[in-house]
Short mmCIF file of C-alpha atoms in Angstrom, two decimals:
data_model
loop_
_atom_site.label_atom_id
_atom_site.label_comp_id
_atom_site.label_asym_id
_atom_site.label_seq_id
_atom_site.Cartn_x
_atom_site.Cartn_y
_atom_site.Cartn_z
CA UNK A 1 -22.14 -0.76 6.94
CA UNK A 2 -18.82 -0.15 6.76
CA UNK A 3 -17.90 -3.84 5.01
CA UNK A 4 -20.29 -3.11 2.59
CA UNK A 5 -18.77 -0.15 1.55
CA UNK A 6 -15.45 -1.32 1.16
CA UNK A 7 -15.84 -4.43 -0.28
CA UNK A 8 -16.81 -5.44 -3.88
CA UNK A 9 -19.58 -7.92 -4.22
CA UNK A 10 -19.03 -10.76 -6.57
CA UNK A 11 -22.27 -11.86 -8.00
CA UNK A 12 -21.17 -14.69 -9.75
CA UNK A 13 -19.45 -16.60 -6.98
CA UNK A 14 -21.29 -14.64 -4.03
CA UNK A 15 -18.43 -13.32 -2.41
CA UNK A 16 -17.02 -10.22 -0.89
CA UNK A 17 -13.80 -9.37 -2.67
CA UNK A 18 -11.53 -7.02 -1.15
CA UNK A 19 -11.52 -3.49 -2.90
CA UNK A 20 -8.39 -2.47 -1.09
CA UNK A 21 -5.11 -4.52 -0.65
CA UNK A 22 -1.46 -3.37 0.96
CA UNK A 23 0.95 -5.60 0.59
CA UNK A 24 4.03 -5.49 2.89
CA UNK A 25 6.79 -6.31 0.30
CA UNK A 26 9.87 -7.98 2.51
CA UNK A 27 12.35 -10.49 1.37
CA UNK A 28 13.57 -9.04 -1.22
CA UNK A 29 17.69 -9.11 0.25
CA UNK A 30 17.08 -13.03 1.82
CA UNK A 31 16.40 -13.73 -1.87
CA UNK A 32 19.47 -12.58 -3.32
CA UNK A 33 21.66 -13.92 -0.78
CA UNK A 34 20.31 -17.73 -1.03
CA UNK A 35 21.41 -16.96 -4.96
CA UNK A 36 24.78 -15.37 -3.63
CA UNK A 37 24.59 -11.64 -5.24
CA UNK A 38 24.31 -8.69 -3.53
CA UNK A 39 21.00 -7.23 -1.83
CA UNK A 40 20.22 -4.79 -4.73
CA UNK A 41 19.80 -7.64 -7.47
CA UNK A 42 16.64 -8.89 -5.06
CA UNK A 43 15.26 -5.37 -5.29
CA UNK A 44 15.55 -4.91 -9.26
CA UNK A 45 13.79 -8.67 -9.33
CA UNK A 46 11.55 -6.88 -6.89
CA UNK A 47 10.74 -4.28 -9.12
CA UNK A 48 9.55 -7.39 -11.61
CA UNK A 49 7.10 -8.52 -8.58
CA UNK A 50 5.60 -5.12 -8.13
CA UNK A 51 4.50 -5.07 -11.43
CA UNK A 52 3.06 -8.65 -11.27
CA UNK A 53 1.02 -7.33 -8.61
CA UNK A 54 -0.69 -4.69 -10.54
CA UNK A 55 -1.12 -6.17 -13.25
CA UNK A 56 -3.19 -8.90 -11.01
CA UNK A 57 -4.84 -5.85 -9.15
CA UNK A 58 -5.92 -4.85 -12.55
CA UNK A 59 -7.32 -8.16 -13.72
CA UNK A 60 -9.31 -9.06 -10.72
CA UNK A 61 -10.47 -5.26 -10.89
CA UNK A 62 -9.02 -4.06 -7.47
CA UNK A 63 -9.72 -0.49 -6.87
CA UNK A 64 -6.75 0.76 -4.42
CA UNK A 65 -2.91 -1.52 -4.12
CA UNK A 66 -1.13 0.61 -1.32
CA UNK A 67 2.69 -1.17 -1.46
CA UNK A 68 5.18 -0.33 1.21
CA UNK A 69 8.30 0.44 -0.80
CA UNK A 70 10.68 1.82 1.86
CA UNK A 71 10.22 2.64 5.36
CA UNK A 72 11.37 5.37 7.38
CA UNK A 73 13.46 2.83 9.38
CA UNK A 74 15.22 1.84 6.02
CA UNK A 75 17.11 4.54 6.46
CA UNK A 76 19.35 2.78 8.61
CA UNK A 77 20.54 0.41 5.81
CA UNK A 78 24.02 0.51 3.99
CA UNK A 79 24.46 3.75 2.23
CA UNK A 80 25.12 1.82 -1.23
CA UNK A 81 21.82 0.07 -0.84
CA UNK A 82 20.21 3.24 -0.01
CA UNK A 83 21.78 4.85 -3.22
CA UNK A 84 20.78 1.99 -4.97
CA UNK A 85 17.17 1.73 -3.86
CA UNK A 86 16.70 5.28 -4.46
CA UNK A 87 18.26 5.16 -8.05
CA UNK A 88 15.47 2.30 -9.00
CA UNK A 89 13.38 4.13 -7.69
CA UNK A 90 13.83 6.90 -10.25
CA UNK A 91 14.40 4.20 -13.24
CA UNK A 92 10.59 2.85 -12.27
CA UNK A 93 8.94 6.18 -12.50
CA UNK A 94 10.71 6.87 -15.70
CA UNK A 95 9.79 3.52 -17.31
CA UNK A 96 6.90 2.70 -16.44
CA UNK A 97 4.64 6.61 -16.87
CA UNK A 98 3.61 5.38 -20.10
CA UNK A 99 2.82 2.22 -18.57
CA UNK A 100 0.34 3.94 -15.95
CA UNK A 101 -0.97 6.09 -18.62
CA UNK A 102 -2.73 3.46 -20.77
CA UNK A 103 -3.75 1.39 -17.93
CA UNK A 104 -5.59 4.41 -16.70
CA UNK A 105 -3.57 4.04 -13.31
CA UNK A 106 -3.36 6.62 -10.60
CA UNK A 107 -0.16 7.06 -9.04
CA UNK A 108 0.48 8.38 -5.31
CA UNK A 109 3.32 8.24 -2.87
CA UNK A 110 1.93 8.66 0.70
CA UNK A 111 5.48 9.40 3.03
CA UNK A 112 7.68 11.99 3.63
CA UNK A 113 9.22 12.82 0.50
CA UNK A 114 11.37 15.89 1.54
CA UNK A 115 13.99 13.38 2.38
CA UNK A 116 14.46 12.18 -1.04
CA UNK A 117 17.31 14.32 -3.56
CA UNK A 118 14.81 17.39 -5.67
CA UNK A 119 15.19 15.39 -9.00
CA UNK A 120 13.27 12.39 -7.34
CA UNK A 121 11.22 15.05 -5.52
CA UNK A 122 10.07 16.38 -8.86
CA UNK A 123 9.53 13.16 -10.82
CA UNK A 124 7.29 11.99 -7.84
CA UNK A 125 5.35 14.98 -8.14
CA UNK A 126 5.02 14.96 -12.13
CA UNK A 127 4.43 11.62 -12.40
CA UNK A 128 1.64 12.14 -9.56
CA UNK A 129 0.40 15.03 -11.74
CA UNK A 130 0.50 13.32 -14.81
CA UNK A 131 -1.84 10.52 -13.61
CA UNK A 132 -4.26 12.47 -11.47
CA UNK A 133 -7.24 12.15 -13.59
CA UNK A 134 -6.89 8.21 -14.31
CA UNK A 135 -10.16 6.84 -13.18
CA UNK A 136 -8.63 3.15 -13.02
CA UNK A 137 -6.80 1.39 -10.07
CA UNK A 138 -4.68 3.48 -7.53
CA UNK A 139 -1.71 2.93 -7.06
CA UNK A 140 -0.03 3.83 -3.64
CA UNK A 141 3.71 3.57 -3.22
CA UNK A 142 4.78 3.97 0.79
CA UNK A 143 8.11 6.05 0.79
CA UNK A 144 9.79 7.04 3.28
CA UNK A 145 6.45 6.02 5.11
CA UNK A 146 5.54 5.14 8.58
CA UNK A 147 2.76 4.45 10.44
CA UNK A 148 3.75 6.74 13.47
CA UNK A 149 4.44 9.38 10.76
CA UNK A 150 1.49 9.34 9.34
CA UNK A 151 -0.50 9.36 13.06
CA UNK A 152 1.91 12.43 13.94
CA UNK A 153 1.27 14.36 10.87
CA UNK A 154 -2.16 14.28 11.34
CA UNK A 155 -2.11 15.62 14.77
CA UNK A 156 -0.13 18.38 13.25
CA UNK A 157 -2.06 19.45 11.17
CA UNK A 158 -5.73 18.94 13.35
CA UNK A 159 -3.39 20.82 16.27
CA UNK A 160 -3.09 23.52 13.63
CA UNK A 161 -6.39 23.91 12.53
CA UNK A 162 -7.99 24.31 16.03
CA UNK A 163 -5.29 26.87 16.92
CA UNK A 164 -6.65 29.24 13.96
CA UNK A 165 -10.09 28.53 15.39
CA UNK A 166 -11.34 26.57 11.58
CA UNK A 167 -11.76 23.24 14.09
CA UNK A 168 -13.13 22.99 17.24
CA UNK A 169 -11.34 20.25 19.80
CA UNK A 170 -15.07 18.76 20.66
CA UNK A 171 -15.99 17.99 16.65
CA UNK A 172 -13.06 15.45 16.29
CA UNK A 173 -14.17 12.50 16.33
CA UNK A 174 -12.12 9.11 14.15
CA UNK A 175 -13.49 10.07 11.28
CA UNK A 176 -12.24 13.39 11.09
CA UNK A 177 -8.74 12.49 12.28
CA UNK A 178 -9.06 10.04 9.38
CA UNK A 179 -9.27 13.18 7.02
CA UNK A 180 -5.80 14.11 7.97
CA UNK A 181 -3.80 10.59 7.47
CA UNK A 182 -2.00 10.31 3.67
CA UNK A 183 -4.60 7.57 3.02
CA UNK A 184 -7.40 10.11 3.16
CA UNK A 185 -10.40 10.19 1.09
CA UNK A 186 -9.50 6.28 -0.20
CA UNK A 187 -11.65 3.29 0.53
CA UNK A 188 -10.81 1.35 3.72
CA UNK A 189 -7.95 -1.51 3.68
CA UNK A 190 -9.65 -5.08 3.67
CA UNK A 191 -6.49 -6.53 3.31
CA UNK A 192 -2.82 -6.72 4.27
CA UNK A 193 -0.25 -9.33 2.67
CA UNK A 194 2.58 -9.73 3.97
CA UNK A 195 5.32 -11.94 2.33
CA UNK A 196 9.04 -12.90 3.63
CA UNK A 197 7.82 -15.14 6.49
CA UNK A 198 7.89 -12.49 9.35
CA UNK A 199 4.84 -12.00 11.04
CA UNK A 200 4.38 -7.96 12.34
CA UNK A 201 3.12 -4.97 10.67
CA UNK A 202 6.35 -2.97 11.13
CA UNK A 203 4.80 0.72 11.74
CA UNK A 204 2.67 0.28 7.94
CA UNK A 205 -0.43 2.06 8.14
CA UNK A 206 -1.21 1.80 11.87
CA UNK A 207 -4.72 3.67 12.29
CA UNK A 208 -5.66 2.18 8.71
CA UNK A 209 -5.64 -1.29 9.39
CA UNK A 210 -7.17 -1.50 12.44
CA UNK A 211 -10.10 -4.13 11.30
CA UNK A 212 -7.90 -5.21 8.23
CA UNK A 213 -7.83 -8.79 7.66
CA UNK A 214 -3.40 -10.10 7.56
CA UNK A 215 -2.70 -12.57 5.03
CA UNK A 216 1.23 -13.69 5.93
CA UNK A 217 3.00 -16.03 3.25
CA UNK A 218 6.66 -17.08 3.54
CA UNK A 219 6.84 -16.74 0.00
CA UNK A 220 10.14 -13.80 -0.95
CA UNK A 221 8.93 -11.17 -2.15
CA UNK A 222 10.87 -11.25 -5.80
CA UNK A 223 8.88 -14.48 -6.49
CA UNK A 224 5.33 -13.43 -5.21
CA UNK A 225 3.28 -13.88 -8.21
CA UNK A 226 -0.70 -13.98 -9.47
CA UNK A 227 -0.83 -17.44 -7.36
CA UNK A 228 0.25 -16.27 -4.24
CA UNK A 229 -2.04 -13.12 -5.16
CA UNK A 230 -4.72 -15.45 -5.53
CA UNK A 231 -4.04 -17.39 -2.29
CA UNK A 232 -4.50 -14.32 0.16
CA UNK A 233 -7.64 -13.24 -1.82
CA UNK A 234 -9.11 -16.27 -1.53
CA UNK A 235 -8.12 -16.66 2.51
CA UNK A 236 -9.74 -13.45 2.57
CA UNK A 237 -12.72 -14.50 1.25
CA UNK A 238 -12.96 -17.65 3.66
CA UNK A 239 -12.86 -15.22 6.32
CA UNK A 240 -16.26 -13.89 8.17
CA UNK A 241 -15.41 -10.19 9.04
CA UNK A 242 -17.56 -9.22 11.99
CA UNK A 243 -15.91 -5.66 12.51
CA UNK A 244 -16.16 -6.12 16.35
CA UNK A 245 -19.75 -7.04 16.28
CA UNK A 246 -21.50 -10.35 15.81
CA UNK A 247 -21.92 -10.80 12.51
CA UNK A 248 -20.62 -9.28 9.36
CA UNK A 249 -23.50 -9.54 6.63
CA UNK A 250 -25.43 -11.83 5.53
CA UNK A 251 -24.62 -13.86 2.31
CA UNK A 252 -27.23 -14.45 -0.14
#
């Protein structure tokens, strides 16, 4: 079964934990301006946050943190905070490579990239390189990412395949258009977090998430920490995922 696959059984407790958490980051700009500085100072305490999370994903021994970084509809933000983002952007995968190396993480960007400047282009790609035999957790970072994107780009490339006759239109079935998304080959996602207060998924991983269980927390992103981390895993836990049948499992 499909839970059983994704899902990481917890002997001790008898529990399902989830194996594969994305976490909607959001609040970061509400959280500078109830301290009165400008929008970037929440995303450098951000930053601080994101690397709270992993180091709980490590800990609790997740297998896959997919974090949605920057949207493709962020583009629409002030050009300084775009500057901004994008230059701490380039400070994080300069600081912290030596960081992912002895943690044994993996490190991925899933988005379009070919919007970003070629010296972020290229330190995306080496630090990608650099980690790509890590066997510990992966680490996703959603950039320039969108769930319509990624549902696109798949049909693009299935669209091309069948033209050069390699596919054939009546073998794709929703696994195989799986194959195609950025998320490919990676474990399914049990869970979403979302933290800020909204409540939508705002075009992050559309097709992926589809029996995902959504953990929402008004908590600002710059002060999500291991509790709150704890708090969704445990909802998550609580819950009885049935993946549109009766019953999920049963628990021994």
């Amino acid at each position: 079964m499909q839970c059983k696959s994704s899902l990481e059984y917890n002997e001790k407790n008898h529990e399902y934990n989830p194996r594969h958490v994305a976490i909607i980051m959001d609040g970061n700009g509400r959280w500078a301006n109830k301290k009165g500085k400008m929008r970037i100072f929440g995303h450098k305490e951000g930053f601080k946050a994101v690397k709270e999370a992993i180091r709980f994903s490590i800990i609790n021994d997740l297998k896959i943190l997919t974090l949605y970084a920057f949207s493709s509809e962020n583009w629409n933000r002030p050009l300084f905070e775009i500057k901004s983002l994008m230059e701490l952007f380039s400070y994080a995968l300069e600081s912290e490579i030596k960081n992912l190396k002895k943690y044994n993480i993996r490190f991925k960007v899933i988005g379009d990239i070919t919007y970003f400047n070629k010296k972020l282009q290229n330190s995306i790609h080496n630090v990608e390189q650099m980690t790509s035999n890590n066997s510990g957790l992966i680490l996703n970072i959603a950039a320039n990412y969108g769930g319509r994107w990624d549902i696109v780009q798949s049909i693009k490339k299935i669209i091309h395949k069948v033209q050069r006759g390699i596919l054939n239109v009546n073998n794709i079935k929703e696994k195989t258009f799986s194959e195609y998304l950025s998320t490919s080959k990676l474990l399914p996602v049990d869970l979403v977090i979302r933290t800020g207060g909204e409540k939508r998924i705002s075009n992050f991983l559309l097709w992926q998430i589809a029996y995902s269980e959504l953990y929402f927390t008004d908590v600002l992103w710059p002060d999500f920490n291991h509790y709150v981390f704890q708090q969704a895993i445990d909802a998550f836990i609580s819950r009885e995922r049935r993946f549109g049948g009766f019953k999920k499992y049963e628990k021994e």
